[in-house]
Amino acid sequence: MSIEKRSGGARRSSSALLARAERLCRDGNLRFTPMRRRVLQELAASPEPLTAYDLADRVRDQKRVAPVTVYRALDFLLEAKLIHRIVTRNAYTPCDHAPHHDETPVFLVCAQCGTVDEIPSETFEHDLSETIAEVGFQPKHRVFEIEGECAKCRSR
């Protein structure tokens, strides 16, 4: 089985993530507004996924930011495939590699420390696609989240 681990947490490069976002928006003629940039920066700086309310607290400077403003930025970033939504946590984490297109991301969510690691697998993607095609099902989204305990927490 071919598994390439792509870690979340503090190991991702904020500057590389923002540069990729700017390039993607420029190439796609999309507006990378200051709020969208700030939300992505906060997600990149966090070692664990953040909720919209966490983000609203973090992006406000002098005045309160409405959660709907943050949700709009999150919707844009999701659509642009710059972030992922972690459903089990109702939180968001940056996509720290090229957009997935039709890949099926697998997220390993640590119940102890809250970190999320992503492990794309070509074998998993191929087998899943075949199985889905056999039953004639057409998925809208394919995301898998496995909750457990990361190696760091297990070694404590």
XYZ file of C-alpha atoms in Angstrom:
156
model
C 0.000 0.000 0.000
C 1.391 3.397 -0.975
C 0.857 5.986 1.747
C 2.395 9.428 1.767
C 1.943 11.133 5.102
C 1.298 14.843 5.051
C 1.234 16.263 8.528
C -0.810 19.076 9.934
C 0.245 21.050 12.958
C 3.100 23.498 13.268
C 5.194 21.833 10.535
C 3.389 23.493 7.636
C 4.908 26.648 6.166
C 2.578 29.642 6.467
C 4.486 31.621 3.844
C 4.355 28.757 1.319
C 0.648 28.261 1.995
C -0.120 31.957 1.495
C 2.036 32.128 -1.636
C 0.145 29.154 -3.093
C -3.184 30.799 -2.190
C -2.158 34.072 -3.834
C -0.998 32.234 -6.978
C -4.186 30.151 -7.159
C -6.380 33.253 -6.737
C -4.394 35.249 -9.290
C -4.495 32.387 -11.831
C -8.209 31.816 -11.226
C -9.054 35.525 -11.202
C -10.375 35.197 -7.635
C -10.281 37.895 -4.932
C -7.997 37.054 -2.027
C -9.402 39.649 0.354
C -7.666 40.715 3.582
C -10.202 38.697 5.634
C -9.658 35.546 3.545
C -5.897 36.002 3.908
C -6.192 36.524 7.670
C -8.367 33.451 8.159
C -5.911 31.328 6.181
C -2.984 32.780 8.170
C -4.660 31.902 11.466
C -5.404 28.368 10.303
C -1.810 27.918 9.151
C -0.453 29.176 12.480
C -2.575 26.807 14.560
C -1.304 23.314 15.410
C -4.893 22.025 15.502
C -8.049 22.711 13.466
C -10.033 25.817 14.434
C -13.775 26.436 14.524
C -15.362 29.501 12.937
C -15.849 30.986 16.408
C -12.177 30.409 17.275
C -11.282 32.201 14.062
C -13.679 35.089 14.744
C -11.886 35.665 18.061
C -8.462 35.493 16.441
C -9.086 37.764 13.436
C -10.617 40.665 15.281
C -8.247 43.544 15.868
C -10.135 46.317 17.637
C -13.729 45.439 16.821
C -15.807 42.288 16.939
C -15.957 40.228 13.737
C -19.273 38.534 13.008
C -19.068 34.759 12.585
C -20.903 35.106 9.241
C -17.913 37.097 7.916
C -15.596 34.260 8.919
C -17.969 31.653 7.440
C -17.909 33.513 4.104
C -14.108 33.457 4.118
C -14.156 29.754 5.030
C -16.615 28.969 2.212
C -14.314 30.710 -0.269
C -11.228 28.877 1.026
C -13.059 25.525 0.922
C -14.262 26.143 -2.634
C -10.723 27.101 -3.678
C -9.483 23.858 -2.039
C -7.109 25.777 0.219
C -8.561 24.317 3.428
C -10.404 21.219 4.626
C -13.356 20.923 6.981
C -12.885 18.348 9.721
C -16.464 17.208 10.180
C -16.014 15.386 13.493
C -14.732 18.618 15.045
C -16.733 21.127 12.983
C -13.396 22.812 12.468
C -11.069 23.760 9.634
C -7.447 23.063 8.744
C -5.347 24.256 5.823
C -4.607 22.032 2.870
C -0.837 22.216 2.940
C -0.226 20.673 -0.467
C -1.572 20.935 -3.995
C -5.363 20.836 -4.373
C -6.877 17.352 -4.292
C -9.039 17.512 -7.385
C -10.742 14.099 -7.155
C -8.548 12.509 -4.483
C -10.066 11.185 -1.286
C -8.297 12.696 1.708
C -8.009 10.589 4.852
C -7.636 12.550 8.088
C -6.242 11.061 11.277
C -7.726 13.095 14.130
C -6.035 12.759 17.527
C -8.632 12.711 20.306
C -5.970 13.681 22.863
C -4.106 16.690 21.404
C -6.443 17.639 18.555
C -3.867 17.512 15.765
C -4.878 16.298 12.342
C -2.640 14.432 9.911
C -3.589 13.794 6.313
C -2.584 10.591 4.578
C -3.516 10.492 0.900
C -3.254 6.967 -0.500
C -3.439 6.096 -4.174
C -4.310 2.498 -3.298
C -7.176 3.561 -1.022
C -8.430 6.009 -3.663
C -8.354 3.365 -6.398
C -10.054 0.663 -4.317
C -12.718 3.041 -3.045
C -13.471 4.354 -6.556
C -13.852 0.809 -7.879
C -16.176 -0.213 -5.048
C -18.338 2.880 -5.463
C -18.549 2.375 -9.236
C -19.600 -1.278 -8.795
C -22.713 -0.271 -6.863
C -23.502 2.674 -9.128
C -23.249 5.281 -6.399
C -22.241 8.865 -7.247
C -20.637 10.593 -4.241
C -20.740 14.345 -3.773
C -17.786 14.437 -1.390
C -15.360 11.777 -0.280
C -13.638 12.538 2.991
C -12.627 10.066 5.654
C -11.816 10.923 9.238
C -10.376 8.404 11.642
C -10.321 9.433 15.275
C -7.736 7.912 17.565
C -4.451 8.716 19.252
C -1.382 10.085 17.444
C 2.097 8.595 17.867
C 3.231 11.567 19.984
C 0.368 11.166 22.472
C 0.791 7.375 22.550
C 4.463 7.710 23.463
C 3.651 9.835 26.549
